Coordinates of C-alpha atoms in Angstrom, one line a residue:
X6 CA -6.1 -37.9 51.5
X7 CA -3.1 -35.2 51.0
X8 CA -3.7 -32.2 50.3
X9 CA -0.7 -28.8 50.1
X10 CA 1.0 -27.9 52.9
X11 CA 3.3 -25.2 52.1
X12 CA 6.6 -25.4 53.2
X13 CA 8.9 -22.4 54.3
X14 CA 12.3 -22.4 52.7
X15 CA 15.0 -20.4 51.4
X16 CA 18.0 -20.8 50.1
X17 CA 21.0 -20.3 52.0
X18 CA 23.1 -17.3 52.0
X19 CA 20.7 -15.8 49.6
X20 CA 17.3 -13.2 50.4
X21 CA 14.5 -12.4 49.4
X22 CA 13.3 -8.7 48.6
X23 CA 10.2 -7.9 50.3
X24 CA 9.3 -5.4 47.9
X25 CA 10.9 -6.9 44.5
X26 CA 10.2 -10.2 46.1
X27 CA 13.4 -11.0 44.3
X28 CA 16.5 -13.6 44.9
X29 CA 20.0 -12.6 44.9
X30 CA 23.6 -13.3 45.9
X31 CA 24.6 -11.2 48.8
X32 CA 28.7 -13.0 49.5
X33 CA 31.0 -11.3 47.5
X34 CA 32.1 -13.5 44.8
X35 CA 29.7 -15.2 44.1
X36 CA 26.9 -14.8 40.6
X37 CA 24.3 -12.8 40.6
X38 CA 20.6 -14.9 40.7
X39 CA 17.6 -12.9 40.9
X40 CA 14.7 -15.7 41.3
X41 CA 11.1 -14.1 42.2
X42 CA 10.1 -16.8 45.5
X43 CA 7.7 -18.2 43.4
X44 CA 10.0 -19.5 41.5
X45 CA 12.0 -20.8 43.4
X46 CA 9.6 -22.9 45.5
X47 CA 8.4 -24.2 41.9
X48 CA 11.7 -24.8 41.7
X49 CA 11.8 -26.7 45.2
X50 CA 8.7 -28.5 44.5
X51 CA 10.3 -29.9 41.2
X52 CA 13.4 -31.3 42.9
X53 CA 11.6 -33.2 45.8
X54 CA 8.8 -34.5 42.8
X55 CA 12.2 -35.9 40.9
X56 CA 13.8 -37.6 44.6
X57 CA 10.5 -39.3 45.3
X58 CA 9.9 -41.0 41.7
X59 CA 13.9 -42.2 41.9
X60 CA 13.4 -43.3 44.7
X61 CA 9.9 -45.1 43.7
X62 CA 12.5 -46.5 41.0
X63 CA 15.2 -47.6 43.2
X64 CA 12.0 -49.4 46.0
X65 CA 13.4 -47.0 48.3
X66 CA 9.8 -47.4 50.1
X67 CA 11.6 -49.6 52.4
X68 CA 11.9 -47.1 54.3
X69 CA 8.4 -46.8 55.7
X70 CA 9.5 -50.2 57.6
X71 CA 11.0 -47.3 60.3
X72 CA 8.3 -46.3 61.1
X73 CA 7.0 -48.0 64.3
X74 CA 3.8 -48.1 65.6
X75 CA 5.1 -46.1 68.6
X76 CA 7.2 -43.9 66.8
X77 CA 3.5 -43.4 64.4
X78 CA 1.4 -43.1 67.2
X79 CA 3.4 -40.4 69.0
X80 CA 4.2 -38.9 66.0
X81 CA 1.3 -38.0 64.6
X82 CA -0.4 -37.4 69.4
X83 CA 2.5 -34.5 68.5
X84 CA 1.4 -33.0 65.1
X85 CA -2.5 -33.1 67.1
X86 CA -1.1 -30.7 69.4
X87 CA 0.2 -28.3 66.9
X88 CA -2.6 -28.5 64.8
X89 CA -4.2 -27.9 67.9
X90 CA -2.2 -24.8 70.0
X91 CA -2.1 -23.5 65.9
X92 CA -6.4 -23.0 66.6
X93 CA -6.4 -21.7 69.8
X94 CA -5.8 -18.0 68.5
X95 CA -9.1 -17.9 65.6
X96 CA -11.2 -20.0 68.8
X97 CA -10.7 -17.4 71.0
X98 CA -11.3 -14.6 68.3
X99 CA -7.2 -13.4 68.7
X100 CA -5.0 -11.9 66.3
X101 CA -1.2 -12.8 67.4
X102 CA 1.9 -12.9 64.3
X103 CA 2.4 -16.7 63.2
X104 CA 5.6 -18.5 64.3
X105 CA 8.0 -19.8 62.1
X106 CA 10.6 -21.8 63.4
X107 CA 12.3 -24.2 66.0
X108 CA 10.1 -24.1 69.3
X109 CA 7.5 -22.3 67.6
X110 CA 4.7 -24.0 69.9
X111 CA 6.1 -22.5 73.3
X112 CA 6.6 -19.1 71.7
X113 CA 3.0 -19.3 70.4
X114 CA 1.4 -20.0 73.5
X115 CA 3.3 -17.1 75.3
X116 CA 1.9 -14.9 72.9
X117 CA -2.0 -16.0 74.0
X118 CA -1.3 -16.1 77.1
X119 CA 0.0 -12.2 76.8
X120 CA -3.4 -11.9 74.4
X121 CA -5.8 -13.7 76.2
X122 CA -7.4 -10.3 77.9
X123 CA -7.8 -9.2 74.6
X124 CA -10.0 -12.0 73.7
X125 CA -13.2 -11.6 71.3
X126 CA -16.4 -12.8 73.9
X127 CA -18.4 -13.1 70.4
X128 CA -16.2 -15.5 69.0
X129 CA -15.4 -17.6 72.5
X130 CA -19.2 -18.1 72.0
X131 CA -19.6 -18.9 68.3
X132 CA -16.6 -21.1 68.5
X133 CA -18.5 -23.3 71.1
X134 CA -21.8 -23.6 70.1
X135 CA -20.4 -25.1 67.6
X136 CA -17.9 -27.7 69.0
X137 CA -21.3 -28.8 70.9
X138 CA -23.4 -28.9 67.8
X139 CA -19.7 -31.0 66.3
X140 CA -20.2 -33.1 69.2
X141 CA -24.0 -33.7 69.7
X142 CA -23.7 -34.7 66.4
X143 CA -20.8 -36.8 66.3
X144 CA -21.9 -39.0 69.7
X145 CA -24.9 -38.8 70.2
X146 CA -27.0 -38.8 66.5
X147 CA -24.4 -40.0 64.0
X148 CA -25.1 -42.9 66.2
X149 CA -28.6 -43.4 65.5
X150 CA -28.3 -41.9 62.0
X151 CA -26.4 -44.6 61.2
X152 CA -28.6 -47.5 62.0
X153 CA -31.3 -45.3 60.3
X154 CA -29.4 -44.7 57.0
X155 CA -25.9 -45.5 55.2
X156 CA -25.3 -42.2 54.6
X157 CA -23.4 -39.5 57.5
X158 CA -25.2 -36.2 58.3
X159 CA -22.8 -34.1 56.4
X160 CA -22.4 -31.7 59.7
X161 CA -19.2 -30.0 59.3
X162 CA -21.0 -28.9 56.2
X163 CA -24.4 -27.7 58.0
X164 CA -21.4 -25.3 59.8
X165 CA -19.7 -24.3 57.6
X166 CA -22.3 -22.9 55.2
X167 CA -24.7 -22.1 58.6
X168 CA -21.8 -20.1 59.7
X169 CA -21.7 -18.6 56.3
X170 CA -25.0 -17.2 56.1
X171 CA -25.1 -16.0 59.6
X172 CA -21.8 -14.1 59.7
X173 CA -22.9 -12.1 56.7
X174 CA -27.0 -11.5 57.5
X175 CA -25.9 -10.9 60.7
X176 CA -22.6 -8.8 60.3
X177 CA -20.9 -10.5 62.5
X178 CA -17.4 -8.8 61.4
X179 CA -18.2 -5.1 61.4
X180 CA -19.9 -5.2 64.9
X181 CA -18.6 -7.7 67.2
X182 CA -14.6 -8.0 65.6
X183 CA -14.4 -11.5 64.7
X184 CA -12.2 -13.1 62.2
X185 CA -13.4 -13.6 58.8
X186 CA -11.7 -16.6 56.2
X187 CA -11.4 -13.1 54.1
X188 CA -10.3 -12.6 50.2
X189 CA -10.6 -16.1 48.8
X190 CA -9.0 -15.4 45.1
X191 CA -10.7 -17.0 41.6
X192 CA -9.3 -18.7 39.0
X193 CA -5.9 -21.0 38.0
X194 CA -3.0 -19.8 38.1
X195 CA -1.8 -20.0 34.4
X196 CA 1.0 -23.2 33.1
X197 CA 4.3 -22.2 33.9
X198 CA 7.1 -24.5 33.1
X199 CA 10.2 -24.3 36.8
X200 CA 13.1 -22.8 36.1
X201 CA 15.8 -25.2 35.5
X202 CA 18.1 -23.2 36.6
X203 CA 17.6 -23.1 39.9
X204 CA 17.6 -27.1 40.3
X205 CA 21.7 -27.5 41.3
X206 CA 21.0 -24.3 43.9
X207 CA 17.9 -26.6 45.8
X208 CA 19.1 -29.8 45.8
X209 CA 20.7 -30.0 48.8
X210 CA 18.2 -28.5 50.7
X211 CA 15.2 -30.8 48.9
X212 CA 16.1 -33.6 50.2
X213 CA 14.9 -32.8 53.5
X214 CA 11.6 -32.2 52.5
X215 CA 11.2 -35.1 50.5
X216 CA 11.7 -37.0 53.3
X217 CA 9.8 -34.7 55.9
X218 CA 7.2 -34.8 53.8
X219 CA 7.0 -38.5 52.4
X220 CA 6.9 -39.7 56.3
X221 CA 4.4 -37.6 57.4
X222 CA 2.3 -38.7 54.9
X223 CA 3.2 -42.3 55.0
X224 CA 2.6 -41.6 58.2
X225 CA -0.8 -41.1 58.3
X226 CA -1.2 -43.4 55.8
X227 CA -0.6 -45.8 58.6
X228 CA -2.6 -44.7 61.4
X229 CA -5.8 -44.7 58.6
X230 CA -5.0 -48.5 57.3
X231 CA -4.9 -49.3 61.1
X232 CA -8.0 -47.9 62.1
X233 CA -10.0 -48.9 58.9
X234 CA -7.9 -52.2 58.1
X235 CA -6.6 -52.3 54.5
X236 CA -2.8 -52.3 54.0
X237 CA -0.8 -49.3 52.0
X238 CA 2.4 -49.4 49.1
X239 CA 4.5 -47.4 50.8
X240 CA 5.8 -47.6 47.0
X241 CA 3.6 -47.0 45.8
X242 CA 3.3 -43.7 47.2
X243 CA 6.3 -42.3 47.0
X244 CA 5.0 -42.6 43.2
X245 CA 1.5 -40.6 43.7
X246 CA 3.4 -37.6 45.6
X247 CA 6.2 -37.4 42.8
X248 CA 4.2 -37.2 40.6
X249 CA 1.9 -34.5 42.1
X250 CA 5.0 -32.8 42.7
X251 CA 6.4 -32.4 39.1
X252 CA 3.1 -32.0 37.7
X253 CA 2.0 -29.2 40.4
X254 CA 5.6 -27.9 39.9
X255 CA 3.5 -26.4 36.8
X256 CA 0.8 -24.6 38.4
X257 CA 2.5 -22.4 40.7
X258 CA 2.4 -25.8 43.0
X259 CA 3.6 -26.3 46.5
X260 CA 5.9 -30.2 47.8
X261 CA 2.3 -32.1 48.7
X262 CA 2.1 -34.0 51.4
X263 CA -0.8 -35.2 54.3
X264 CA -2.8 -32.1 55.5
X265 CA -3.7 -33.7 59.1
X266 CA -6.3 -31.7 59.6
X267 CA -8.1 -31.7 56.5
X268 CA -7.4 -35.6 56.0
X269 CA -9.4 -36.1 59.9
X270 CA -12.3 -34.5 58.8
X271 CA -12.7 -36.4 55.4
X272 CA -12.0 -40.2 57.6
X273 CA -15.1 -38.0 60.3
X274 CA -17.8 -37.5 57.9
X275 CA -17.0 -41.1 56.9
X276 CA -14.2 -40.5 53.0
X277 CA -12.6 -43.8 52.9
X278 CA -11.9 -44.8 48.9
X279 CA -10.4 -42.5 46.5
X280 CA -13.7 -41.0 45.0
X281 CA -14.1 -39.2 48.8
X282 CA -10.8 -37.0 47.2
X283 CA -12.2 -36.8 43.7
X284 CA -15.6 -34.9 45.2
X285 CA -13.6 -33.3 47.6
X286 CA -10.9 -31.9 45.2
X287 CA -13.9 -30.8 42.4
X288 CA -16.0 -28.8 45.3
X289 CA -12.5 -27.4 45.6
X290 CA -12.6 -26.0 42.5
X291 CA -15.2 -24.7 42.4
X292 CA -14.6 -22.8 44.9
X293 CA -11.5 -21.3 42.7
X294 CA -12.9 -21.1 39.8
X295 CA -16.3 -19.4 41.0
X296 CA -18.2 -19.6 44.6
X297 CA -15.5 -19.2 46.8
X298 CA -16.1 -15.3 47.7
X299 CA -19.0 -16.7 49.5
X300 CA -17.5 -18.8 52.1
X301 CA -15.0 -14.6 52.4
X302 CA -17.5 -13.6 55.7
X303 CA -17.4 -17.5 56.7
X304 CA -15.7 -17.3 60.9
X305 CA -12.3 -18.6 61.2
X306 CA -13.8 -19.7 64.5
X307 CA -15.8 -22.2 62.7
X308 CA -12.5 -23.6 61.1
X309 CA -10.9 -24.0 63.9
X310 CA -13.7 -25.4 65.9
X311 CA -14.4 -28.3 62.8
X312 CA -11.0 -29.2 63.5
X313 CA -10.3 -29.1 67.2
X314 CA -13.5 -31.8 67.1
X315 CA -12.1 -33.5 64.1
X316 CA -8.4 -34.3 66.3
X317 CA -10.7 -36.1 68.9
X318 CA -9.4 -39.6 67.1
X319 CA -5.4 -38.8 67.1
X320 CA -5.8 -37.9 71.1
X321 CA -7.5 -40.8 72.1
X322 CA -4.5 -42.8 70.4
X323 CA -2.5 -41.2 73.1
X324 CA -3.5 -43.9 75.3
X325 CA -1.5 -46.4 73.4
X326 CA 1.0 -45.6 75.3
X327 CA 0.2 -47.4 78.3
X328 CA 0.6 -50.4 75.9
X329 CA 3.8 -49.3 75.4
X330 CA 4.5 -48.7 78.7
X331 CA 3.9 -52.4 79.8
X332 CA 4.6 -54.1 76.8
X333 CA 8.7 -52.8 76.0
X334 CA 10.5 -49.6 77.8
X335 CA 12.2 -48.9 74.6
X336 CA 9.3 -48.9 73.0
X337 CA 8.0 -46.1 75.4
X338 CA 11.4 -44.3 75.5
X339 CA 10.7 -43.7 71.9
X340 CA 7.2 -42.7 72.7
X341 CA 8.0 -40.2 74.7
X342 CA 10.9 -38.9 73.6
X343 CA 9.1 -38.5 69.8
X344 CA 6.3 -37.4 71.2
X345 CA 8.0 -34.1 73.4
X346 CA 10.0 -33.2 71.3
X347 CA 7.6 -32.8 67.6
X348 CA 6.1 -30.9 70.5
X349 CA 8.2 -28.6 72.5
X350 CA 11.7 -28.2 68.9
X351 CA 10.1 -29.5 65.6
X352 CA 8.1 -31.6 63.7
X353 CA 11.2 -32.1 61.4
X354 CA 13.5 -32.7 64.4
X355 CA 11.5 -34.7 66.3
X356 CA 10.5 -37.3 63.3
X357 CA 15.0 -37.6 63.0
X358 CA 15.4 -37.8 66.5
X359 CA 12.5 -41.2 66.6
X360 CA 13.7 -42.9 63.6
X361 CA 17.5 -42.2 64.8
X362 CA 16.3 -43.6 68.6
X363 CA 15.0 -46.8 66.5
X364 CA 18.0 -47.3 64.6
X365 CA 20.2 -47.3 67.9
X366 CA 17.7 -49.5 70.0
X367 CA 17.8 -52.0 67.1
X368 CA 21.7 -51.2 66.6
X369 CA 21.7 -51.9 70.5
X370 CA 19.4 -55.4 70.2
X371 CA 21.8 -56.3 67.9
X372 CA 24.5 -56.1 70.2
X373 CA 23.7 -57.6 73.3
X374 CA 21.1 -60.4 71.7
X375 CA 19.1 -62.6 74.4
X376 CA 20.9 -65.1 75.9
X377 CA 21.0 -68.0 78.5
X378 CA 21.7 -71.1 79.3
X379 CA 19.1 -74.1 79.0
X380 CA 17.7 -76.8 81.0
X381 CA 17.4 -80.3 80.5
X382 CA 12.9 -82.1 80.7
X383 CA 13.2 -85.7 82.6
X384 CA 11.4 -88.2 80.6
X385 CA 11.7 -85.8 77.4
X386 CA 13.9 -84.0 74.8
X387 CA 12.9 -80.2 75.5
X388 CA 15.4 -77.8 76.9
X389 CA 13.9 -74.7 77.5
X390 CA 15.2 -71.8 80.0
X391 CA 16.3 -72.4 83.2
X392 CA 15.7 -68.9 84.6
X393 CA 12.2 -68.8 83.2
X394 CA 10.9 -72.5 83.9
X395 CA 11.1 -74.5 86.9
X396 CA 10.8 -78.1 85.8
X397 CA 13.4 -78.3 84.1
X398 CA 17.3 -79.7 85.6
X399 CA 21.3 -79.1 84.6
X400 CA 22.6 -82.2 83.8
X401 CA 25.9 -82.2 85.5
X402 CA 29.3 -81.0 84.2
X403 CA 27.1 -79.9 80.9
X404 CA 26.2 -76.5 80.6
X405 CA 24.1 -75.4 77.1
X406 CA 24.0 -71.9 76.0
X407 CA 21.7 -70.8 74.1
X408 CA 22.2 -68.1 72.0
X409 CA 19.4 -65.7 69.9
X410 CA 20.0 -63.1 67.1
X411 CA 23.4 -62.6 65.0
X412 CA 27.4 -63.3 65.4
X413 CA 29.0 -60.1 63.7
X414 CA 32.0 -58.4 64.8
X415 CA 29.6 -55.2 66.4
X416 CA 28.9 -58.2 68.5
X417 CA 31.8 -61.5 69.8
X418 CA 33.2 -59.1 72.5
X419 CA 29.8 -59.5 74.3
X420 CA 29.1 -63.0 73.1
X421 CA 32.2 -64.1 74.8
X422 CA 31.5 -62.0 78.1
X423 CA 27.5 -64.1 78.2
X424 CA 29.0 -66.8 77.4
X425 CA 31.6 -67.0 80.3
X426 CA 29.3 -65.2 82.6
X427 CA 26.4 -68.1 82.1
X428 CA 28.9 -71.2 81.9
X429 CA 29.9 -70.4 84.8
X430 CA 34.1 -70.5 83.8
X431 CA 36.6 -68.0 82.1
X432 CA 39.3 -70.1 80.7
X433 CA 41.1 -66.7 80.1
X434 CA 41.4 -66.4 83.6
X435 CA 41.4 -70.1 85.1
X436 CA 45.1 -70.2 82.1
X437 CA 46.5 -67.6 84.0
X438 CA 45.6 -67.9 87.4
X439 CA 47.5 -71.7 86.6
X440 CA 50.3 -69.6 84.7
X441 CA 51.2 -68.1 88.0
X442 CA 51.2 -71.0 90.3
X443 CA 53.8 -72.4 87.4
X444 CA 56.4 -69.8 88.0
X445 CA 56.0 -69.7 91.7
X446 CA 57.5 -73.3 90.9
X447 CA 53.7 -74.6 92.2
X448 CA 54.1 -77.7 89.2
X449 CA 49.8 -78.5 88.4
X450 CA 48.4 -81.8 87.2
X451 CA 45.7 -80.7 85.2
X452 CA 44.4 -85.0 86.3
X453 CA 43.9 -84.1 89.8
X454 CA 44.0 -80.3 89.5
X455 CA 41.4 -78.3 92.5
X456 CA 41.8 -75.9 89.5
X457 CA 40.3 -77.7 86.7
X458 CA 36.1 -76.5 86.5
X459 CA 34.0 -79.1 87.4
X460 CA 32.9 -77.7 83.8
X461 CA 33.7 -81.1 82.0
X462 CA 31.7 -79.8 77.5
X463 CA 29.2 -76.6 76.3
X464 CA 26.2 -77.2 74.2
X465 CA 26.1 -73.5 72.4
X466 CA 21.9 -74.6 70.7
X467 CA 22.1 -72.6 67.5
X468 CA 18.7 -72.6 66.7
X469 CA 18.2 -69.0 66.9
X470 CA 21.8 -67.9 65.2
X471 CA 20.3 -65.5 62.6
X472 CA 23.1 -64.8 61.5
X473 CA 27.6 -65.1 61.6
X474 CA 30.3 -63.0 60.4
X475 CA 34.1 -64.5 59.5
X476 CA 34.4 -62.5 62.7
X477 CA 32.0 -64.6 64.4
X478 CA 33.3 -67.6 62.8
X479 CA 36.6 -66.4 64.3
X480 CA 35.4 -65.4 67.5
X481 CA 33.6 -69.0 67.8
X482 CA 37.5 -71.2 66.7
X483 CA 38.9 -69.0 70.0
X484 CA 36.4 -69.7 72.4
X485 CA 36.2 -73.7 71.8
X486 CA 40.7 -73.6 71.4
X487 CA 40.2 -71.5 74.7
X488 CA 37.8 -73.7 76.3
X489 CA 40.4 -77.2 75.1
X490 CA 43.0 -75.7 77.4
X491 CA 41.0 -76.0 80.5
X492 CA 40.0 -79.5 79.3
X493 CA 36.3 -79.0 78.8
X494 CA 35.0 -79.8 75.3
X495 CA 32.5 -77.3 73.2
X496 CA 30.2 -78.5 70.7
X497 CA 27.8 -77.7 69.1
X498 CA 23.8 -77.9 67.9
X499 CA 20.7 -76.8 65.7
X500 CA 22.8 -75.0 63.4
X501 CA 21.1 -74.0 60.4
X502 CA 22.1 -74.8 56.8
X503 CA 22.7 -70.2 55.7
X504 CA 25.1 -71.2 59.4
X505 CA 27.0 -74.3 58.4
X506 CA 27.7 -72.9 55.1
X507 CA 29.1 -70.0 56.0
X508 CA 30.9 -71.6 58.7
X509 CA 32.0 -74.3 55.9
X510 CA 33.4 -72.1 53.9
X511 CA 35.1 -70.0 56.3
X512 CA 36.2 -72.3 57.8
X513 CA 38.1 -74.1 54.7
X514 CA 39.3 -71.4 54.1
X515 CA 41.2 -69.4 57.5
X516 CA 42.3 -73.2 58.5
X517 CA 41.4 -75.6 55.6
X518 CA 39.4 -77.7 57.1
X519 CA 36.3 -78.5 59.2
X520 CA 36.9 -78.3 62.6
X521 CA 33.8 -78.3 64.5
X522 CA 31.8 -80.3 65.7
X523 CA 28.5 -80.3 65.3
X524 CA 25.0 -82.4 66.5
X525 CA 22.1 -81.8 64.6
X526 CA 20.0 -82.2 68.0
X527 CA 21.1 -81.1 71.8
X528 CA 19.4 -85.0 72.7
X529 CA 21.9 -85.6 70.0
X530 CA 24.7 -84.0 71.6
X531 CA 23.8 -85.2 75.0
X532 CA 23.9 -89.1 73.9
X533 CA 26.8 -89.0 72.2
X534 CA 28.5 -87.5 75.2
X535 CA 26.9 -89.4 77.8
X536 CA 28.3 -92.3 75.6
X537 CA 31.8 -91.5 75.0
X538 CA 32.6 -88.9 78.4
X539 CA 31.1 -90.7 80.6
X540 CA 32.2 -94.2 80.2
X541 CA 36.1 -93.6 79.5

């Protein structure tokens, strides 16, 4: 379900002459280059294909994992708004200039409102009739016909052929000034080798085109895969797009990407396998070679109506926002930001901001992981979050600290602050208070001091600790030493093998021996404490 998309492109520091269509350097001291826009386009296509094949070789299709469900949902919904707005001028029969650059959707709407008084009533009537027929077929006739026959009614093809015939024999373009498709050239461009001298000039700018075209394609693929319950191979998509671009660059093709409108129409009419794409290509080839001029009288408003009706599924998925809002406010914020920037600014900027925001949230969550204190369920060996379960009880003198996530250089300070907050004791402040008292000549007996905390021991549950680096190990050592200075023991439990091996390697390298006391389970640590500490 992919198609070619025309991507506007210009070389930095170069101009295209409107009459000779040459690309020439306009900066003093630079070499003079003379290329046609088609040569630039084919060079970009070839460069994009090369990038995508290189990405396939290095298995960079894994980047699709950055496309979360909220991101894909909002991005495709925003793209659907783009497609809808772009069809308004044809639905109303308006003649407005095509906007380019950022904020073009807003400028398009401004132009539509400026020209609204010039609405072609005949085009509006044709659009309404087409939309009503398509909706009635999709909502009423199609469900009934699916029970009688497995082959869907080709209502879109019927609309196109009918619109062409009616426009031709009733002269809609001449009598009612309805815009038609216009000239459709026949034949295929002759094969031509791309201009390899241009590759180094377009190499940097082709990176953005590579990423945007791949992301749009994989986003559409994920939408249809979820809807139709099948899996996709993101790396294979890179190979397919790369080969298509490399091959297409020899036939004056633009970089390929998924077409939202055409993909939706193909899925709506029942396309499920590659056979549908092959048939579509054969029909398109037939039109290009022989029968293209037959569709020249087709009103543009008919095509716009078909596209608008096909967008229904894309707009329906916007209802998923309620689910994202209820489940996770971070996901909802990604949806809102991506959608608004896609609609207001541009598709590529919205996609980039959505990915950046997703990565930022992932980083934030890794820096501020989930922590809690565990309590004991009497007569069991279960230990659960005290803030979530009422049946748990706290063991006097013991705090069981649960840490979920990674412990590395980026979140060591957060780890310590959360530990101090939950156990209710900051050893540094206790030590500082004792030093101030000693400076005043007040001697403190560590055994009988009122300043001594009621806390006797801390057990850290490491069952959910997924990764630790050397900075994390050093932090654990410093925490142990700090609590030892105020006579509070610090033990570890439920340490996984990879974490234990990392701690052991760092410990042997930094300290020469393993100084951590680690228990297999929290229950083992509890039994040990009861025997060794409370019996003294």
